[in-house]
Amino acid sequence: QQQVKQSPQSLIVQKGGISIINCAYENTAFDYFPWYQQFPGKGPALLIAIRPDVSEKKEGRFTISFNKSAKQFSLHIMDSQPGDSATYFCAASRSTNAGKSTFGDGTTLTVKP
Amino acid sequence: NAGVTQTPKFRILKIGQSMTLQCTQDMNHNYMYWYRQDPGMGLKLIYYSVGAGITDKGEVPNGYNVSRSTTEDFPLRLELAAPSQTSVYFCASSYSNRGSYEQYFGPGTRLTVT
């Protein structure tokens, strides 16, 4: 049973466009939702994260939208750049569970110049 | 700070061999984790630790063992390697910031079992 479902598997966007990646979760006890960015040959790195007490969080060109009732959250990358080309993972964890995270399967983003 | 370091970067094992993947962090984080990442898949938690001397199983622990004798080190032991253990292994560490656990990942170890 996959607890965090991520879509799409891959995404191609033109430079300057908006990239949108979606995740859905099942466990309502999750209360921390990070997004990680991974470049080829590197480990994932935290990009942005949200807790369910807010519906949106923005950091520069990256925004998380969170819908608690639908158990969904999404990553929006505005003005996408070729340097944003990477694999993006959503994750979910419970604050009472030692930070053990359940990850989505990842989205490979390609931004064409 | 070096962050999270992992050795080796690459390794080829024969079926039935054993090895230890090393992981060290210099951020004084209490929490440490081992994940495996298979092609096209997300990260699966193998084992985790909430502090020195305390470890517990994650989602896919079979075929692996861990120990945590110090805050800094969290080695992963593979006994009797099998082709199904071919994967990229990531070690991570984190601390609790009011219930938020930002995880810091190492560069990974790419393991092939043939």
PDB file of C-alpha atoms in Angstrom:
ATOM      1  CA  GLN A   1       0.000   0.000   0.000  1.00  0.00           C
ATOM      2  CA  GLN A   2       1.641   3.161  -1.206  1.00  0.00           C
ATOM      3  CA  GLN A   3       0.967   5.920   1.280  1.00  0.00           C
ATOM      4  CA  VAL A   4       2.201   8.806  -0.878  1.00  0.00           C
ATOM      5  CA  LYS A   5       1.321   8.865  -4.563  1.00  0.00           C
ATOM      6  CA  GLN A   6       3.139  11.316  -6.803  1.00  0.00           C
ATOM      7  CA  SER A   7       2.316  12.434 -10.335  1.00  0.00           C
ATOM      8  CA  PRO A   8       3.307  12.880 -13.059  1.00  0.00           C
ATOM      9  CA  GLN A   9       6.249  10.501 -13.382  1.00  0.00           C
ATOM     10  CA  SER A  10       7.918  12.876 -15.834  1.00  0.00           C
ATOM     11  CA  LEU A  11       7.311  16.427 -16.945  1.00  0.00           C
ATOM     12  CA  ILE A  12       8.680  18.562 -19.764  1.00  0.00           C
ATOM     13  CA  VAL A  13       8.249  22.322 -19.529  1.00  0.00           C
ATOM     14  CA  GLN A  14       9.502  25.210 -21.631  1.00  0.00           C
ATOM     15  CA  LYS A  15      11.785  27.769 -20.026  1.00  0.00           C
ATOM     16  CA  GLY A  16       9.700  30.378 -18.270  1.00  0.00           C
ATOM     17  CA  GLY A  17       6.718  28.080 -17.864  1.00  0.00           C
ATOM     18  CA  ILE A  18       5.091  26.744 -14.702  1.00  0.00           C
ATOM     19  CA  SER A  19       5.900  23.237 -13.485  1.00  0.00           C
ATOM     20  CA  ILE A  20       3.309  21.537 -11.304  1.00  0.00           C
ATOM     21  CA  ILE A  21       3.853  18.261  -9.434  1.00  0.00           C
ATOM     22  CA  ASN A  22       1.143  16.677  -7.335  1.00  0.00           C
ATOM     23  CA  CYS A  23       1.130  14.338  -4.358  1.00  0.00           C
ATOM     24  CA  ALA A  24      -1.667  12.595  -2.495  1.00  0.00           C
ATOM     25  CA  TYR A  25      -1.377  10.915   0.882  1.00  0.00           C
ATOM     26  CA  GLU A  26      -3.526   8.495   2.822  1.00  0.00           C
ATOM     27  CA  ASN A  27      -2.432   8.714   6.437  1.00  0.00           C
ATOM     28  CA  THR A  28      -4.159  11.647   8.134  1.00  0.00           C
ATOM     29  CA  ALA A  29      -1.588  11.493  10.942  1.00  0.00           C
ATOM     30  CA  PHE A  30       1.072  12.934   8.626  1.00  0.00           C
ATOM     31  CA  ASP A  31       1.885  16.489   9.676  1.00  0.00           C
ATOM     32  CA  TYR A  32       5.058  17.439   7.828  1.00  0.00           C
ATOM     33  CA  PHE A  33       5.274  17.559   4.037  1.00  0.00           C
ATOM     34  CA  PRO A  34       8.664  18.308   2.465  1.00  0.00           C
ATOM     35  CA  TRP A  35       9.742  18.416  -1.142  1.00  0.00           C
ATOM     36  CA  TYR A  36      13.238  17.281  -2.077  1.00  0.00           C
ATOM     37  CA  GLN A  37      15.233  18.054  -5.214  1.00  0.00           C
ATOM     38  CA  GLN A  38      17.753  15.556  -6.548  1.00  0.00           C
ATOM     39  CA  PHE A  39      20.294  16.113  -9.308  1.00  0.00           C
ATOM     40  CA  PRO A  40      21.861  13.110 -11.087  1.00  0.00           C
ATOM     41  CA  GLY A  41      24.522  11.442  -8.984  1.00  0.00           C
ATOM     42  CA  LYS A  42      23.659  13.455  -5.879  1.00  0.00           C
ATOM     43  CA  GLY A  43      21.633  12.895  -2.752  1.00  0.00           C
ATOM     44  CA  PRO A  44      18.248  14.589  -2.335  1.00  0.00           C
ATOM     45  CA  ALA A  45      18.230  18.067  -0.808  1.00  0.00           C
ATOM     46  CA  LEU A  46      15.337  19.763   0.950  1.00  0.00           C
ATOM     47  CA  LEU A  47      13.690  22.349  -1.282  1.00  0.00           C
ATOM     48  CA  ILE A  48      10.669  23.527   0.681  1.00  0.00           C
ATOM     49  CA  ALA A  49       8.332  22.070   3.300  1.00  0.00           C
ATOM     50  CA  ILE A  50       4.907  22.768   4.764  1.00  0.00           C
ATOM     51  CA  ARG A  51       2.897  21.857   7.829  1.00  0.00           C
ATOM     52  CA  PRO A  52      -0.895  21.395   7.610  1.00  0.00           C
ATOM     53  CA  ASP A  53      -1.730  24.542   9.573  1.00  0.00           C
ATOM     54  CA  VAL A  54      -1.184  26.640   6.419  1.00  0.00           C
ATOM     55  CA  SER A  55      -2.561  26.180   2.903  1.00  0.00           C
ATOM     56  CA  GLU A  56       0.350  27.682   1.011  1.00  0.00           C
ATOM     57  CA  LYS A  57       4.031  28.395   1.451  1.00  0.00           C
ATOM     58  CA  LYS A  58       6.211  30.284  -0.985  1.00  0.00           C
ATOM     59  CA  GLU A  59       9.986  30.499  -1.209  1.00  0.00           C
ATOM     60  CA  GLY A  60      11.228  32.374  -4.242  1.00  0.00           C
ATOM     61  CA  ARG A  61       9.948  30.631  -7.372  1.00  0.00           C
ATOM     62  CA  PHE A  62       8.805  27.561  -5.426  1.00  0.00           C
ATOM     63  CA  THR A  63       5.358  27.281  -3.845  1.00  0.00           C
ATOM     64  CA  ILE A  64       3.668  24.440  -1.976  1.00  0.00           C
ATOM     65  CA  SER A  65      -0.121  24.343  -2.046  1.00  0.00           C
ATOM     66  CA  PHE A  66      -1.747  22.155   0.597  1.00  0.00           C
ATOM     67  CA  ASN A  67      -5.320  20.854   0.663  1.00  0.00           C
ATOM     68  CA  LYS A  68      -5.920  19.074   3.970  1.00  0.00           C
ATOM     69  CA  SER A  69      -9.480  17.942   3.212  1.00  0.00           C
ATOM     70  CA  ALA A  70      -8.432  16.383  -0.087  1.00  0.00           C
ATOM     71  CA  LYS A  71      -5.201  15.006   1.419  1.00  0.00           C
ATOM     72  CA  GLN A  72      -3.211  16.498  -1.431  1.00  0.00           C
ATOM     73  CA  PHE A  73      -0.290  18.847  -1.807  1.00  0.00           C
ATOM     74  CA  SER A  74       1.529  20.171  -4.820  1.00  0.00           C
ATOM     75  CA  LEU A  75       4.738  21.889  -5.821  1.00  0.00           C
ATOM     76  CA  HIS A  76       4.599  24.800  -8.248  1.00  0.00           C
ATOM     77  CA  ILE A  77       7.777  26.065  -9.880  1.00  0.00           C
ATOM     78  CA  MET A  78       7.218  29.469 -11.451  1.00  0.00           C
ATOM     79  CA  ASP A  79       9.387  30.774 -14.310  1.00  0.00           C
ATOM     80  CA  SER A  80      10.988  27.337 -14.685  1.00  0.00           C
ATOM     81  CA  GLN A  81      14.657  27.375 -15.685  1.00  0.00           C
ATOM     82  CA  PRO A  82      16.899  24.733 -17.284  1.00  0.00           C
ATOM     83  CA  GLY A  83      18.788  24.597 -13.986  1.00  0.00           C
ATOM     84  CA  ASP A  84      15.584  23.329 -12.349  1.00  0.00           C
ATOM     85  CA  SER A  85      15.865  20.112 -14.386  1.00  0.00           C
ATOM     86  CA  ALA A  86      16.072  17.423 -11.703  1.00  0.00           C
ATOM     87  CA  THR A  87      14.030  14.756  -9.974  1.00  0.00           C
ATOM     88  CA  TYR A  88      11.595  15.999  -7.352  1.00  0.00           C
ATOM     89  CA  PHE A  89      10.289  13.894  -4.485  1.00  0.00           C
ATOM     90  CA  CYS A  90       7.434  14.677  -2.172  1.00  0.00           C
ATOM     91  CA  ALA A  91       7.430  13.116   1.266  1.00  0.00           C
ATOM     92  CA  ALA A  92       5.305  12.940   4.377  1.00  0.00           C
ATOM     93  CA  SER A  93       6.074  12.225   8.000  1.00  0.00           C
ATOM     94  CA  ARG A  94       4.614  12.403  11.492  1.00  0.00           C
ATOM     95  CA  SER A  95       6.174  14.633  14.114  1.00  0.00           C
ATOM     96  CA  THR A  96       5.743  11.851  16.672  1.00  0.00           C
ATOM     97  CA  ASN A  97       7.513   9.250  14.571  1.00  0.00           C
ATOM     98  CA  ALA A  98      11.191  10.241  14.651  1.00  0.00           C
ATOM     99  CA  GLY A  99      11.014  11.897  11.253  1.00  0.00           C
ATOM    100  CA  LYS A 100      10.554   8.633   9.373  1.00  0.00           C
ATOM    101  CA  SER A 101       9.494   9.819   5.951  1.00  0.00           C
ATOM    102  CA  THR A 102       7.405   8.126   3.308  1.00  0.00           C
ATOM    103  CA  PHE A 103       8.462   9.244  -0.146  1.00  0.00           C
ATOM    104  CA  GLY A 104       6.633   9.483  -3.446  1.00  0.00           C
ATOM    105  CA  ASP A 105       8.197   7.789  -6.452  1.00  0.00           C
ATOM    106  CA  GLY A 106       9.579  11.018  -7.883  1.00  0.00           C
ATOM    107  CA  THR A 107       8.998  13.259 -10.892  1.00  0.00           C
ATOM    108  CA  THR A 108      11.705  13.872 -13.438  1.00  0.00           C
ATOM    109  CA  LEU A 109      11.446  17.472 -14.612  1.00  0.00           C
ATOM    110  CA  THR A 110      13.070  18.633 -17.826  1.00  0.00           C
ATOM    111  CA  VAL A 111      13.020  22.347 -18.614  1.00  0.00           C
ATOM    112  CA  LYS A 112      13.749  23.026 -22.265  1.00  0.00           C
ATOM    113  CA  PRO A 113      15.580  26.241 -23.126  1.00  0.00           C
TER     114      PRO A 113
ATOM    115  CA  ASN B   1      30.960  21.149   8.173  1.00  0.00           C
ATOM    116  CA  ALA B   2      31.229  18.187   5.809  1.00  0.00           C
ATOM    117  CA  GLY B   3      27.581  17.283   6.470  1.00  0.00           C
ATOM    118  CA  VAL B   4      26.808  13.627   5.777  1.00  0.00           C
ATOM    119  CA  THR B   5      29.580  11.580   4.224  1.00  0.00           C
ATOM    120  CA  GLN B   6      29.289   8.060   2.811  1.00  0.00           C
ATOM    121  CA  THR B   7      31.889   5.550   1.721  1.00  0.00           C
ATOM    122  CA  PRO B   8      32.429   3.902  -0.648  1.00  0.00           C
ATOM    123  CA  LYS B   9      30.891   5.750  -3.592  1.00  0.00           C
ATOM    124  CA  PHE B  10      30.690   2.624  -5.733  1.00  0.00           C
ATOM    125  CA  ARG B  11      31.013  -1.083  -5.016  1.00  0.00           C
ATOM    126  CA  ILE B  12      30.520  -4.319  -6.894  1.00  0.00           C
ATOM    127  CA  LEU B  13      29.826  -7.395  -4.788  1.00  0.00           C
ATOM    128  CA  LYS B  14      29.487 -11.021  -5.706  1.00  0.00           C
ATOM    129  CA  ILE B  15      26.433 -12.927  -4.527  1.00  0.00           C
ATOM    130  CA  GLY B  16      26.945 -14.114  -0.970  1.00  0.00           C
ATOM    131  CA  GLN B  17      29.614 -11.568  -0.056  1.00  0.00           C
ATOM    132  CA  SER B  18      29.191  -9.144   2.817  1.00  0.00           C
ATOM    133  CA  MET B  19      30.103  -5.520   3.229  1.00  0.00           C
ATOM    134  CA  THR B  20      29.572  -2.456   5.393  1.00  0.00           C
ATOM    135  CA  LEU B  21      28.465   0.895   4.038  1.00  0.00           C
ATOM    136  CA  GLN B  22      29.844   3.696   6.154  1.00  0.00           C
ATOM    137  CA  CYS B  23      27.956   6.864   7.088  1.00  0.00           C
ATOM    138  CA  THR B  24      29.202   9.758   9.219  1.00  0.00           C
ATOM    139  CA  GLN B  25      27.610  13.103  10.059  1.00  0.00           C
ATOM    140  CA  ASP B  26      29.223  16.060  11.800  1.00  0.00           C
ATOM    141  CA  MET B  27      26.096  18.086  12.580  1.00  0.00           C
ATOM    142  CA  ASN B  28      25.408  16.453  15.959  1.00  0.00           C
ATOM    143  CA  HIS B  29      22.026  15.224  14.722  1.00  0.00           C
ATOM    144  CA  ASN B  30      20.251  12.680  16.866  1.00  0.00           C
ATOM    145  CA  TYR B  31      18.317  11.047  14.046  1.00  0.00           C
ATOM    146  CA  MET B  32      19.897   9.021  11.282  1.00  0.00           C
ATOM    147  CA  TYR B  33      18.392   6.955   8.474  1.00  0.00           C
ATOM    148  CA  TRP B  34      19.331   4.518   5.732  1.00  0.00           C
ATOM    149  CA  TYR B  35      17.344   4.506   2.497  1.00  0.00           C
ATOM    150  CA  ARG B  36      17.636   2.583  -0.727  1.00  0.00           C
ATOM    151  CA  GLN B  37      16.634   4.057  -4.059  1.00  0.00           C
ATOM    152  CA  ASP B  38      15.795   1.779  -6.975  1.00  0.00           C
ATOM    153  CA  PRO B  39      15.475   3.147 -10.535  1.00  0.00           C
ATOM    154  CA  GLY B  40      12.248   5.081 -11.045  1.00  0.00           C
ATOM    155  CA  MET B  41      11.268   4.648  -7.438  1.00  0.00           C
ATOM    156  CA  GLY B  42      11.273   6.782  -4.366  1.00  0.00           C
ATOM    157  CA  LEU B  43      13.385   6.186  -1.318  1.00  0.00           C
ATOM    158  CA  LYS B  44      12.527   3.239   0.887  1.00  0.00           C
ATOM    159  CA  LEU B  45      13.538   3.356   4.555  1.00  0.00           C
ATOM    160  CA  ILE B  46      15.737   0.431   5.614  1.00  0.00           C
ATOM    161  CA  TYR B  47      16.646   1.295   9.214  1.00  0.00           C
ATOM    162  CA  TYR B  48      16.700   4.369  11.368  1.00  0.00           C
ATOM    163  CA  SER B  49      18.139   5.513  14.690  1.00  0.00           C
ATOM    164  CA  VAL B  50      16.931   8.109  17.187  1.00  0.00           C
ATOM    165  CA  GLY B  51      20.225   8.258  19.050  1.00  0.00           C
ATOM    166  CA  ALA B  52      23.364   6.355  19.975  1.00  0.00           C
ATOM    167  CA  GLY B  53      22.499   2.795  20.955  1.00  0.00           C
ATOM    168  CA  ILE B  54      18.944   2.936  19.602  1.00  0.00           C
ATOM    169  CA  THR B  55      17.985   1.548  16.200  1.00  0.00           C
ATOM    170  CA  ASP B  56      14.783   0.270  14.640  1.00  0.00           C
ATOM    171  CA  LYS B  57      13.556  -1.295  11.428  1.00  0.00           C
ATOM    172  CA  GLY B  58      12.091   0.683   8.581  1.00  0.00           C
ATOM    173  CA  GLU B  59      10.042  -0.448   5.622  1.00  0.00           C
ATOM    174  CA  VAL B  60      12.558  -2.843   3.978  1.00  0.00           C
ATOM    175  CA  PRO B  61      15.004  -4.163   6.645  1.00  0.00           C
ATOM    176  CA  ASN B  62      15.462  -7.754   5.454  1.00  0.00           C
ATOM    177  CA  GLY B  63      19.054  -8.581   4.549  1.00  0.00           C
ATOM    178  CA  TYR B  64      20.505  -5.596   6.405  1.00  0.00           C
ATOM    179  CA  ASN B  65      21.765  -4.743   9.874  1.00  0.00           C
ATOM    180  CA  VAL B  66      22.810  -1.506  11.534  1.00  0.00           C
ATOM    181  CA  SER B  67      24.504  -0.281  14.670  1.00  0.00           C
ATOM    182  CA  ARG B  68      24.831   3.162  16.265  1.00  0.00           C
ATOM    183  CA  SER B  69      27.622   3.262  18.811  1.00  0.00           C
ATOM    184  CA  THR B  70      28.211   7.026  18.464  1.00  0.00           C
ATOM    185  CA  THR B  71      26.120  10.040  17.477  1.00  0.00           C
ATOM    186  CA  GLU B  72      28.255  10.533  14.371  1.00  0.00           C
ATOM    187  CA  ASP B  73      28.364   7.060  12.800  1.00  0.00           C
ATOM    188  CA  PHE B  74      25.620   4.826  11.456  1.00  0.00           C
ATOM    189  CA  PRO B  75      27.046   1.930   9.406  1.00  0.00           C
ATOM    190  CA  LEU B  76      24.830  -0.380   7.340  1.00  0.00           C
ATOM    191  CA  ARG B  77      25.845  -4.020   7.087  1.00  0.00           C
ATOM    192  CA  LEU B  78      24.845  -6.257   4.188  1.00  0.00           C
ATOM    193  CA  GLU B  79      25.143  -9.953   4.921  1.00  0.00           C
ATOM    194  CA  LEU B  80      25.018 -12.537   2.130  1.00  0.00           C
ATOM    195  CA  ALA B  81      24.509 -10.031  -0.689  1.00  0.00           C
ATOM    196  CA  ALA B  82      21.786 -10.817  -3.229  1.00  0.00           C
ATOM    197  CA  PRO B  83      21.055  -9.288  -6.668  1.00  0.00           C
ATOM    198  CA  SER B  84      17.890  -7.749  -5.193  1.00  0.00           C
ATOM    199  CA  GLN B  85      20.152  -5.529  -3.080  1.00  0.00           C
ATOM    200  CA  THR B  86      21.524  -3.803  -6.174  1.00  0.00           C
ATOM    201  CA  SER B  87      20.539  -0.209  -5.536  1.00  0.00           C
ATOM    202  CA  VAL B  88      21.746   3.238  -4.551  1.00  0.00           C
ATOM    203  CA  TYR B  89      21.961   3.639  -0.788  1.00  0.00           C
ATOM    204  CA  PHE B  90      21.538   6.987   0.924  1.00  0.00           C
ATOM    205  CA  CYS B  91      22.271   7.846   4.500  1.00  0.00           C
ATOM    206  CA  ALA B  92      20.554  10.871   6.043  1.00  0.00           C
ATOM    207  CA  SER B  93      20.512  12.691   9.349  1.00  0.00           C
ATOM    208  CA  SER B  94      18.081  15.128  10.905  1.00  0.00           C
ATOM    209  CA  TYR B  95      17.086  16.932  14.060  1.00  0.00           C
ATOM    210  CA  SER B  96      13.663  17.798  15.380  1.00  0.00           C
ATOM    211  CA  ASN B  97      12.668  21.420  14.885  1.00  0.00           C
ATOM    212  CA  ARG B  98       9.285  21.585  16.641  1.00  0.00           C
ATOM    213  CA  GLY B  99       8.198  18.391  14.916  1.00  0.00           C
ATOM    214  CA  SER B 100       9.726  19.202  11.535  1.00  0.00           C
ATOM    215  CA  TYR B 101      12.537  16.915  10.500  1.00  0.00           C
ATOM    216  CA  GLU B 102      14.630  18.353   7.693  1.00  0.00           C
ATOM    217  CA  GLN B 103      16.744  15.473   6.456  1.00  0.00           C
ATOM    218  CA  TYR B 104      20.277  16.005   5.199  1.00  0.00           C
ATOM    219  CA  PHE B 105      21.390  13.352   2.738  1.00  0.00           C
ATOM    220  CA  GLY B 106      24.791  11.987   1.878  1.00  0.00           C
ATOM    221  CA  PRO B 107      25.953  11.576  -1.740  1.00  0.00           C
ATOM    222  CA  GLY B 108      25.011   7.905  -1.882  1.00  0.00           C
ATOM    223  CA  THR B 109      26.696   4.552  -2.454  1.00  0.00           C
ATOM    224  CA  ARG B 110      25.949   2.763  -5.726  1.00  0.00           C
ATOM    225  CA  LEU B 111      26.022  -0.983  -5.084  1.00  0.00           C
ATOM    226  CA  THR B 112      25.864  -3.701  -7.710  1.00  0.00           C
ATOM    227  CA  VAL B 113      25.518  -7.360  -6.732  1.00  0.00           C
ATOM    228  CA  THR B 114      26.330  -9.855  -9.492  1.00  0.00           C
TER     229      THR B 114
END
